[in-house]
Short mmCIF file of N, CA and C and ligand atoms in Angstrom, two decimals:
data_model
loop_
_atom_site.label_atom_id
_atom_site.label_comp_id
_atom_site.label_asym_id
_atom_site.label_seq_id
_atom_site.Cartn_x
_atom_site.Cartn_y
_atom_site.Cartn_z
N MET A 1 107.18 -114.81 69.69
CA MET A 1 108.18 -115.48 68.82
C MET A 1 108.79 -116.65 69.59
N ASN A 2 108.77 -117.82 68.95
CA ASN A 2 109.32 -119.01 69.58
C ASN A 2 110.85 -119.00 69.55
N ARG A 3 111.48 -119.23 70.75
CA ARG A 3 112.95 -119.26 70.72
C ARG A 3 113.43 -120.57 70.12
N LYS A 4 114.59 -120.50 69.41
CA LYS A 4 115.11 -121.65 68.69
C LYS A 4 116.54 -121.92 69.10
N ASP A 5 116.95 -123.20 69.00
CA ASP A 5 118.33 -123.58 69.17
C ASP A 5 118.78 -124.12 67.83
N GLU A 6 119.74 -123.44 67.20
CA GLU A 6 120.16 -123.80 65.81
C GLU A 6 120.67 -125.23 65.69
N THR A 7 121.13 -125.81 66.82
CA THR A 7 121.74 -127.14 66.75
C THR A 7 120.71 -128.23 67.09
N CYS A 8 119.47 -127.85 67.35
CA CYS A 8 118.49 -128.80 67.88
C CYS A 8 117.63 -129.38 66.78
N ILE A 9 117.64 -130.70 66.66
CA ILE A 9 116.85 -131.35 65.61
C ILE A 9 115.35 -131.19 65.82
N PHE A 10 114.90 -131.21 67.06
CA PHE A 10 113.46 -131.06 67.31
C PHE A 10 112.98 -129.63 67.06
N CYS A 11 113.86 -128.62 67.21
CA CYS A 11 113.50 -127.26 66.79
C CYS A 11 113.23 -127.25 65.28
N LYS A 12 114.10 -127.94 64.53
CA LYS A 12 113.94 -127.98 63.07
C LYS A 12 112.69 -128.74 62.68
N ILE A 13 112.43 -129.84 63.35
CA ILE A 13 111.21 -130.63 63.03
C ILE A 13 109.96 -129.85 63.44
N ALA A 14 109.97 -129.31 64.64
CA ALA A 14 108.78 -128.58 65.13
C ALA A 14 108.50 -127.36 64.25
N GLY A 15 109.58 -126.72 63.75
CA GLY A 15 109.41 -125.53 62.89
C GLY A 15 109.16 -125.87 61.42
N GLY A 16 109.19 -127.14 61.09
CA GLY A 16 108.87 -127.55 59.72
C GLY A 16 110.07 -127.52 58.76
N GLU A 17 111.27 -127.18 59.27
CA GLU A 17 112.47 -127.16 58.42
C GLU A 17 112.88 -128.57 57.98
N ILE A 18 112.69 -129.53 58.88
CA ILE A 18 112.91 -130.94 58.56
C ILE A 18 111.55 -131.60 58.50
N PRO A 19 111.21 -132.31 57.37
CA PRO A 19 109.90 -132.90 57.30
C PRO A 19 109.68 -134.02 58.30
N SER A 20 108.45 -134.19 58.75
CA SER A 20 108.10 -135.23 59.70
C SER A 20 106.70 -135.71 59.38
N GLU A 21 106.35 -136.84 59.91
CA GLU A 21 104.97 -137.35 59.80
C GLU A 21 104.15 -136.64 60.83
N THR A 22 103.52 -135.53 60.42
CA THR A 22 102.81 -134.64 61.37
C THR A 22 101.37 -135.09 61.54
N VAL A 23 100.96 -135.21 62.80
CA VAL A 23 99.61 -135.61 63.16
C VAL A 23 98.75 -134.37 63.48
N TYR A 24 99.41 -133.34 64.03
CA TYR A 24 98.70 -132.14 64.49
C TYR A 24 99.68 -130.99 64.57
N GLU A 25 99.20 -129.79 64.33
CA GLU A 25 100.04 -128.60 64.45
C GLU A 25 99.20 -127.42 64.84
N ASP A 26 99.72 -126.60 65.77
CA ASP A 26 99.11 -125.30 66.02
C ASP A 26 100.24 -124.31 66.25
N GLU A 27 99.96 -123.10 66.77
CA GLU A 27 101.01 -122.10 66.86
C GLU A 27 102.09 -122.47 67.89
N ASP A 28 101.72 -123.32 68.84
CA ASP A 28 102.70 -123.65 69.92
C ASP A 28 103.29 -125.04 69.84
N PHE A 29 102.60 -125.98 69.18
CA PHE A 29 103.01 -127.39 69.22
C PHE A 29 102.95 -128.04 67.85
N ARG A 30 103.80 -129.07 67.67
CA ARG A 30 103.64 -129.98 66.56
C ARG A 30 103.66 -131.40 67.16
N VAL A 31 102.75 -132.25 66.69
CA VAL A 31 102.72 -133.65 67.11
C VAL A 31 103.15 -134.50 65.92
N ILE A 32 104.17 -135.33 66.16
CA ILE A 32 104.72 -136.16 65.07
C ILE A 32 104.74 -137.61 65.47
N LEU A 33 104.91 -138.48 64.49
CA LEU A 33 105.12 -139.91 64.79
C LEU A 33 106.60 -140.14 65.08
N ASP A 34 106.88 -140.94 66.13
CA ASP A 34 108.25 -141.26 66.49
C ASP A 34 108.86 -142.16 65.42
N LEU A 35 110.12 -141.87 65.02
CA LEU A 35 110.79 -142.65 63.97
C LEU A 35 111.17 -144.05 64.46
N GLY A 36 111.31 -144.24 65.75
CA GLY A 36 111.62 -145.54 66.29
C GLY A 36 110.54 -145.95 67.27
N PRO A 37 109.34 -146.24 66.78
CA PRO A 37 108.18 -146.38 67.66
C PRO A 37 108.28 -147.57 68.63
N ALA A 38 107.87 -147.33 69.88
CA ALA A 38 107.79 -148.39 70.88
C ALA A 38 106.58 -149.28 70.58
N SER A 39 105.60 -148.73 69.91
CA SER A 39 104.42 -149.50 69.45
C SER A 39 103.84 -148.76 68.27
N ARG A 40 102.90 -149.37 67.59
CA ARG A 40 102.29 -148.79 66.39
C ARG A 40 101.53 -147.49 66.77
N GLY A 41 101.97 -146.37 66.18
CA GLY A 41 101.31 -145.10 66.46
C GLY A 41 101.97 -144.22 67.50
N HIS A 42 103.11 -144.68 68.05
CA HIS A 42 103.86 -143.89 69.05
C HIS A 42 104.08 -142.48 68.52
N ALA A 43 103.61 -141.49 69.29
CA ALA A 43 103.70 -140.09 68.84
C ALA A 43 104.47 -139.25 69.87
N LEU A 44 104.96 -138.11 69.36
CA LEU A 44 105.72 -137.16 70.20
C LEU A 44 105.05 -135.81 70.10
N ILE A 45 104.86 -135.16 71.25
CA ILE A 45 104.33 -133.80 71.29
C ILE A 45 105.51 -132.84 71.50
N LEU A 46 105.75 -131.96 70.53
CA LEU A 46 106.92 -131.06 70.61
C LEU A 46 106.44 -129.61 70.65
N PRO A 47 106.95 -128.82 71.63
CA PRO A 47 106.68 -127.38 71.55
C PRO A 47 107.50 -126.78 70.40
N LYS A 48 106.98 -125.73 69.79
CA LYS A 48 107.76 -125.10 68.68
C LYS A 48 108.92 -124.32 69.22
N GLY A 49 108.81 -123.79 70.42
CA GLY A 49 109.95 -123.08 71.03
C GLY A 49 110.87 -124.08 71.73
N HIS A 50 112.15 -123.73 71.74
CA HIS A 50 113.12 -124.64 72.38
C HIS A 50 113.02 -124.54 73.89
N ARG A 51 112.74 -125.70 74.53
CA ARG A 51 112.79 -125.85 75.99
C ARG A 51 113.51 -127.14 76.21
N LYS A 52 114.55 -127.14 77.07
CA LYS A 52 115.33 -128.37 77.19
C LYS A 52 114.55 -129.50 77.83
N ASP A 53 113.73 -129.17 78.81
CA ASP A 53 112.96 -130.22 79.48
C ASP A 53 111.78 -129.59 80.22
N LEU A 54 111.11 -130.40 81.02
CA LEU A 54 109.88 -129.94 81.72
C LEU A 54 110.14 -128.77 82.64
N THR A 55 111.35 -128.65 83.18
CA THR A 55 111.63 -127.55 84.12
C THR A 55 111.55 -126.19 83.46
N GLU A 56 111.61 -126.14 82.13
CA GLU A 56 111.59 -124.86 81.43
C GLU A 56 110.23 -124.50 80.81
N LEU A 57 109.25 -125.36 81.07
CA LEU A 57 107.95 -125.12 80.46
C LEU A 57 107.04 -124.27 81.37
N SER A 58 106.33 -123.32 80.79
CA SER A 58 105.41 -122.49 81.60
C SER A 58 104.15 -123.30 81.98
N GLU A 59 103.43 -122.77 82.93
CA GLU A 59 102.20 -123.46 83.37
C GLU A 59 101.17 -123.60 82.22
N PRO A 60 100.90 -122.51 81.46
CA PRO A 60 99.94 -122.69 80.35
C PRO A 60 100.42 -123.70 79.29
N MET A 61 101.73 -123.72 79.03
CA MET A 61 102.25 -124.65 78.03
C MET A 61 102.14 -126.10 78.56
N CYS A 62 102.38 -126.26 79.85
CA CYS A 62 102.21 -127.63 80.45
C CYS A 62 100.76 -128.07 80.30
N GLY A 63 99.86 -127.17 80.59
CA GLY A 63 98.44 -127.48 80.50
C GLY A 63 98.07 -127.87 79.09
N LYS A 64 98.54 -127.09 78.15
CA LYS A 64 98.19 -127.34 76.76
C LYS A 64 98.77 -128.70 76.28
N ALA A 65 100.06 -128.93 76.66
CA ALA A 65 100.73 -130.17 76.24
C ALA A 65 100.02 -131.41 76.79
N PHE A 66 99.66 -131.34 78.08
CA PHE A 66 99.03 -132.51 78.69
C PHE A 66 97.61 -132.74 78.16
N PHE A 67 96.93 -131.63 77.90
CA PHE A 67 95.58 -131.75 77.32
C PHE A 67 95.66 -132.41 75.93
N LEU A 68 96.68 -131.99 75.17
CA LEU A 68 96.93 -132.57 73.84
C LEU A 68 97.20 -134.07 73.97
N ALA A 69 97.95 -134.45 74.99
CA ALA A 69 98.28 -135.88 75.20
C ALA A 69 96.98 -136.67 75.38
N GLY A 70 96.08 -136.14 76.14
CA GLY A 70 94.78 -136.83 76.37
C GLY A 70 93.98 -136.94 75.10
N ARG A 71 93.92 -135.88 74.32
CA ARG A 71 93.18 -135.94 73.05
C ARG A 71 93.78 -136.95 72.10
N LEU A 72 95.12 -136.95 72.09
CA LEU A 72 95.84 -137.88 71.20
C LEU A 72 95.61 -139.33 71.64
N GLY A 73 95.64 -139.57 72.92
CA GLY A 73 95.37 -140.91 73.44
C GLY A 73 93.97 -141.40 73.05
N ARG A 74 93.03 -140.47 73.16
CA ARG A 74 91.63 -140.84 72.79
C ARG A 74 91.58 -141.17 71.29
N ALA A 75 92.27 -140.39 70.47
CA ALA A 75 92.29 -140.66 69.02
C ALA A 75 92.95 -141.99 68.74
N MET A 76 94.00 -142.33 69.49
CA MET A 76 94.70 -143.61 69.28
C MET A 76 93.77 -144.80 69.60
N MET A 77 93.00 -144.65 70.67
CA MET A 77 92.09 -145.77 71.01
C MET A 77 90.99 -145.92 69.97
N LYS A 78 90.48 -144.80 69.45
CA LYS A 78 89.41 -144.84 68.47
C LYS A 78 89.92 -145.31 67.11
N GLU A 79 91.04 -144.73 66.67
CA GLU A 79 91.50 -144.94 65.30
C GLU A 79 92.44 -146.14 65.13
N LEU A 80 93.22 -146.45 66.16
CA LEU A 80 94.22 -147.50 66.03
C LEU A 80 93.81 -148.75 66.79
N GLY A 81 92.80 -148.63 67.61
CA GLY A 81 92.31 -149.80 68.32
C GLY A 81 93.14 -150.23 69.51
N CYS A 82 93.98 -149.35 70.04
CA CYS A 82 94.73 -149.71 71.24
C CYS A 82 93.77 -149.73 72.43
N ALA A 83 94.19 -150.45 73.48
CA ALA A 83 93.32 -150.59 74.65
C ALA A 83 93.63 -149.56 75.73
N GLY A 84 94.77 -148.89 75.57
CA GLY A 84 95.18 -147.84 76.53
C GLY A 84 96.38 -147.14 75.92
N PHE A 85 96.96 -146.25 76.71
CA PHE A 85 98.16 -145.55 76.23
C PHE A 85 98.97 -145.06 77.43
N ASN A 86 100.30 -144.98 77.23
CA ASN A 86 101.16 -144.42 78.25
C ASN A 86 101.60 -143.01 77.82
N VAL A 87 101.68 -142.13 78.81
CA VAL A 87 102.26 -140.80 78.59
C VAL A 87 103.59 -140.78 79.33
N VAL A 88 104.67 -140.66 78.55
CA VAL A 88 106.02 -140.78 79.13
C VAL A 88 106.78 -139.50 78.79
N GLN A 89 107.55 -139.05 79.73
CA GLN A 89 108.26 -137.79 79.50
C GLN A 89 109.58 -137.82 80.26
N ASN A 90 110.70 -137.92 79.55
CA ASN A 90 112.01 -138.08 80.16
C ASN A 90 112.73 -136.75 80.34
N ASN A 91 113.32 -136.54 81.49
CA ASN A 91 114.06 -135.30 81.80
C ASN A 91 115.46 -135.63 82.26
N GLY A 92 116.45 -135.30 81.44
CA GLY A 92 117.84 -135.58 81.80
C GLY A 92 118.29 -136.93 81.28
N ALA A 93 119.61 -137.00 81.00
CA ALA A 93 120.18 -138.23 80.44
C ALA A 93 119.95 -139.39 81.40
N ALA A 94 120.05 -139.15 82.68
CA ALA A 94 119.89 -140.23 83.67
C ALA A 94 118.49 -140.82 83.63
N ALA A 95 117.52 -140.03 83.12
CA ALA A 95 116.15 -140.49 83.03
C ALA A 95 115.83 -141.01 81.61
N GLY A 96 116.87 -141.12 80.76
CA GLY A 96 116.65 -141.67 79.44
C GLY A 96 116.39 -140.65 78.37
N GLN A 97 116.50 -139.36 78.69
CA GLN A 97 116.29 -138.35 77.64
C GLN A 97 117.48 -138.37 76.67
N THR A 98 117.18 -138.46 75.38
CA THR A 98 118.26 -138.48 74.38
C THR A 98 118.19 -137.26 73.48
N VAL A 99 117.04 -136.62 73.36
CA VAL A 99 116.92 -135.38 72.58
C VAL A 99 116.53 -134.29 73.58
N PHE A 100 117.39 -133.28 73.68
CA PHE A 100 117.22 -132.30 74.77
C PHE A 100 116.40 -131.09 74.35
N HIS A 101 115.25 -131.41 73.83
CA HIS A 101 114.19 -130.48 73.52
C HIS A 101 112.94 -131.17 74.04
N PHE A 102 112.26 -130.51 75.01
CA PHE A 102 111.14 -131.15 75.70
C PHE A 102 110.20 -131.86 74.72
N HIS A 103 109.78 -133.04 75.11
CA HIS A 103 108.77 -133.75 74.33
C HIS A 103 108.00 -134.71 75.22
N ILE A 104 106.79 -134.97 74.85
CA ILE A 104 105.97 -135.96 75.54
C ILE A 104 105.77 -137.14 74.60
N HIS A 105 106.07 -138.35 75.09
CA HIS A 105 105.76 -139.55 74.32
C HIS A 105 104.33 -139.95 74.64
N VAL A 106 103.55 -140.24 73.60
CA VAL A 106 102.24 -140.84 73.80
C VAL A 106 102.30 -142.19 73.07
N ILE A 107 102.22 -143.25 73.88
CA ILE A 107 102.50 -144.60 73.37
C ILE A 107 101.27 -145.49 73.47
N PRO A 108 100.70 -145.87 72.31
CA PRO A 108 99.54 -146.77 72.35
C PRO A 108 99.91 -148.12 72.94
N ARG A 109 99.00 -148.67 73.72
CA ARG A 109 99.23 -150.01 74.29
C ARG A 109 98.11 -150.93 73.85
N TYR A 110 98.56 -152.04 73.24
CA TYR A 110 97.59 -152.98 72.65
C TYR A 110 97.43 -154.20 73.55
N GLU A 111 96.25 -154.79 73.56
CA GLU A 111 95.98 -156.01 74.33
C GLU A 111 97.05 -157.04 73.96
N GLY A 112 97.67 -157.63 74.94
CA GLY A 112 98.65 -158.69 74.71
C GLY A 112 100.00 -158.16 74.21
N GLY A 113 100.18 -156.85 74.21
CA GLY A 113 101.44 -156.25 73.73
C GLY A 113 102.54 -156.44 74.75
N PRO A 114 103.77 -156.08 74.37
CA PRO A 114 104.90 -156.30 75.29
C PRO A 114 104.82 -155.43 76.53
N GLU A 115 105.45 -155.90 77.60
CA GLU A 115 105.57 -155.15 78.85
C GLU A 115 106.49 -153.94 78.61
N MET A 116 106.10 -152.78 79.05
CA MET A 116 107.01 -151.59 78.98
C MET A 116 106.57 -150.55 79.99
N VAL A 117 107.44 -149.61 80.25
CA VAL A 117 107.19 -148.53 81.22
C VAL A 117 106.76 -149.14 82.56
N SER A 118 107.63 -149.96 83.15
CA SER A 118 107.30 -150.54 84.44
C SER A 118 108.52 -150.56 85.34
N TRP A 119 108.34 -150.75 86.63
CA TRP A 119 109.48 -150.88 87.55
C TRP A 119 109.11 -151.83 88.66
N LYS A 120 110.17 -152.34 89.31
CA LYS A 120 109.97 -153.23 90.44
C LYS A 120 109.81 -152.38 91.69
N PRO A 121 108.74 -152.49 92.45
CA PRO A 121 108.60 -151.65 93.63
C PRO A 121 109.74 -151.86 94.62
N GLY A 122 110.34 -150.76 95.11
CA GLY A 122 111.43 -150.83 96.09
C GLY A 122 110.88 -150.86 97.50
N GLU A 123 111.82 -150.63 98.45
CA GLU A 123 111.41 -150.61 99.90
C GLU A 123 111.83 -149.29 100.50
N THR A 124 111.15 -148.87 101.52
CA THR A 124 111.49 -147.65 102.25
C THR A 124 110.96 -147.78 103.69
N ASP A 125 111.20 -146.78 104.52
CA ASP A 125 110.57 -146.79 105.85
C ASP A 125 109.94 -145.44 106.11
N SER A 126 109.13 -145.35 107.14
CA SER A 126 108.31 -144.14 107.34
C SER A 126 109.21 -142.93 107.67
N ALA A 127 110.32 -143.15 108.39
CA ALA A 127 111.18 -141.98 108.72
C ALA A 127 111.82 -141.41 107.46
N GLU A 128 112.26 -142.29 106.59
CA GLU A 128 112.88 -141.84 105.32
C GLU A 128 111.82 -141.12 104.48
N GLN A 129 110.63 -141.69 104.41
CA GLN A 129 109.56 -141.08 103.63
C GLN A 129 109.23 -139.67 104.17
N ARG A 130 109.17 -139.55 105.50
CA ARG A 130 108.89 -138.24 106.13
C ARG A 130 109.96 -137.21 105.75
N GLU A 131 111.24 -137.63 105.84
CA GLU A 131 112.34 -136.70 105.54
C GLU A 131 112.27 -136.25 104.06
N ILE A 132 112.00 -137.22 103.19
CA ILE A 132 111.93 -136.89 101.75
C ILE A 132 110.76 -135.93 101.50
N ALA A 133 109.61 -136.23 102.11
CA ALA A 133 108.43 -135.38 101.91
C ALA A 133 108.71 -133.96 102.39
N GLU A 134 109.42 -133.82 103.54
CA GLU A 134 109.72 -132.49 104.06
C GLU A 134 110.68 -131.74 103.11
N ARG A 135 111.70 -132.45 102.65
CA ARG A 135 112.68 -131.78 101.77
C ARG A 135 112.02 -131.32 100.48
N LEU A 136 111.15 -132.18 99.95
CA LEU A 136 110.49 -131.78 98.69
C LEU A 136 109.52 -130.64 98.91
N SER A 137 108.83 -130.63 100.05
CA SER A 137 107.90 -129.53 100.35
C SER A 137 108.69 -128.22 100.39
N GLU A 138 109.86 -128.21 101.05
CA GLU A 138 110.69 -127.00 101.11
C GLU A 138 111.16 -126.62 99.72
N GLY A 139 111.60 -127.59 98.94
CA GLY A 139 112.11 -127.33 97.60
C GLY A 139 111.04 -126.70 96.70
N LEU A 140 109.80 -127.13 96.86
CA LEU A 140 108.70 -126.59 96.06
C LEU A 140 108.45 -125.12 96.33
N LEU A 141 108.76 -124.69 97.58
CA LEU A 141 108.50 -123.29 97.94
C LEU A 141 109.56 -122.33 97.37
N LEU A 142 110.73 -122.90 96.95
CA LEU A 142 111.83 -122.01 96.49
C LEU A 142 111.51 -121.38 95.13
P1 LIG B 201 113.85 -139.40 74.55
O1 LIG B 201 114.70 -140.63 74.74
O2 LIG B 201 112.75 -139.28 75.54
O3 LIG B 201 114.71 -138.18 74.43
O4 LIG B 201 113.11 -139.64 73.16
C1 LIG B 201 113.62 -139.25 71.94
C2 LIG B 201 112.71 -139.91 70.90
O5 LIG B 201 112.84 -139.23 69.69
C3 LIG B 201 113.03 -141.38 70.61
O6 LIG B 201 111.86 -142.17 70.84
C4 LIG B 201 113.43 -141.37 69.13
O7 LIG B 201 112.97 -142.53 68.47
C5 LIG B 201 112.75 -140.14 68.62
N1 LIG B 201 113.41 -139.47 67.50
C6 LIG B 201 114.70 -139.10 67.37
N2 LIG B 201 114.91 -138.47 66.23
C7 LIG B 201 113.69 -138.42 65.60
C8 LIG B 201 113.23 -137.89 64.36
N3 LIG B 201 114.06 -137.27 63.48
N4 LIG B 201 111.92 -138.00 64.05
C9 LIG B 201 111.08 -138.64 64.88
N5 LIG B 201 111.44 -139.14 66.06
C10 LIG B 201 112.73 -139.05 66.42
ZN1 LIG B 202 114.97 -127.38 70.27
#
């Protein structure tokens, strides 16, 4: 049984209580078109169960969601004629998440389309990189 949050709009959309432009549905996921698309065909992969972000997703669900993103990207290139696609997934308000029910954005990218999903490379040094790598290694073991 998928857990639900009564106040969550994506729970209602994923569960079919609120209608959406659905591209794909199975027992675990619904794929819909984004209402405010970054480009033509921008889609969202939503789990049917409420998970606030990636930190709450199980390994099999992660696998299934990412596999779905690849299939969707392939369909976008074939059917919509995009030249590539971005897979974007925001976790936390600081990272741009506005709906706190896990979702993956799959965004078609067209030849000559606008610049998006990019950053200016920063600077670092090897000591700082070493310290960060060690801290993250320890954190992963917890
Ligand atoms: P994020 O900023 O990563 O949390 O993305 C939330 C996305 O959900 C945005 O791209 C919105 O355009 C989209 N969105 C919000 N409400 C709806 C809705 N009712 N149906 C489809 N997409 C929505
Ligand atoms: Zn939800």
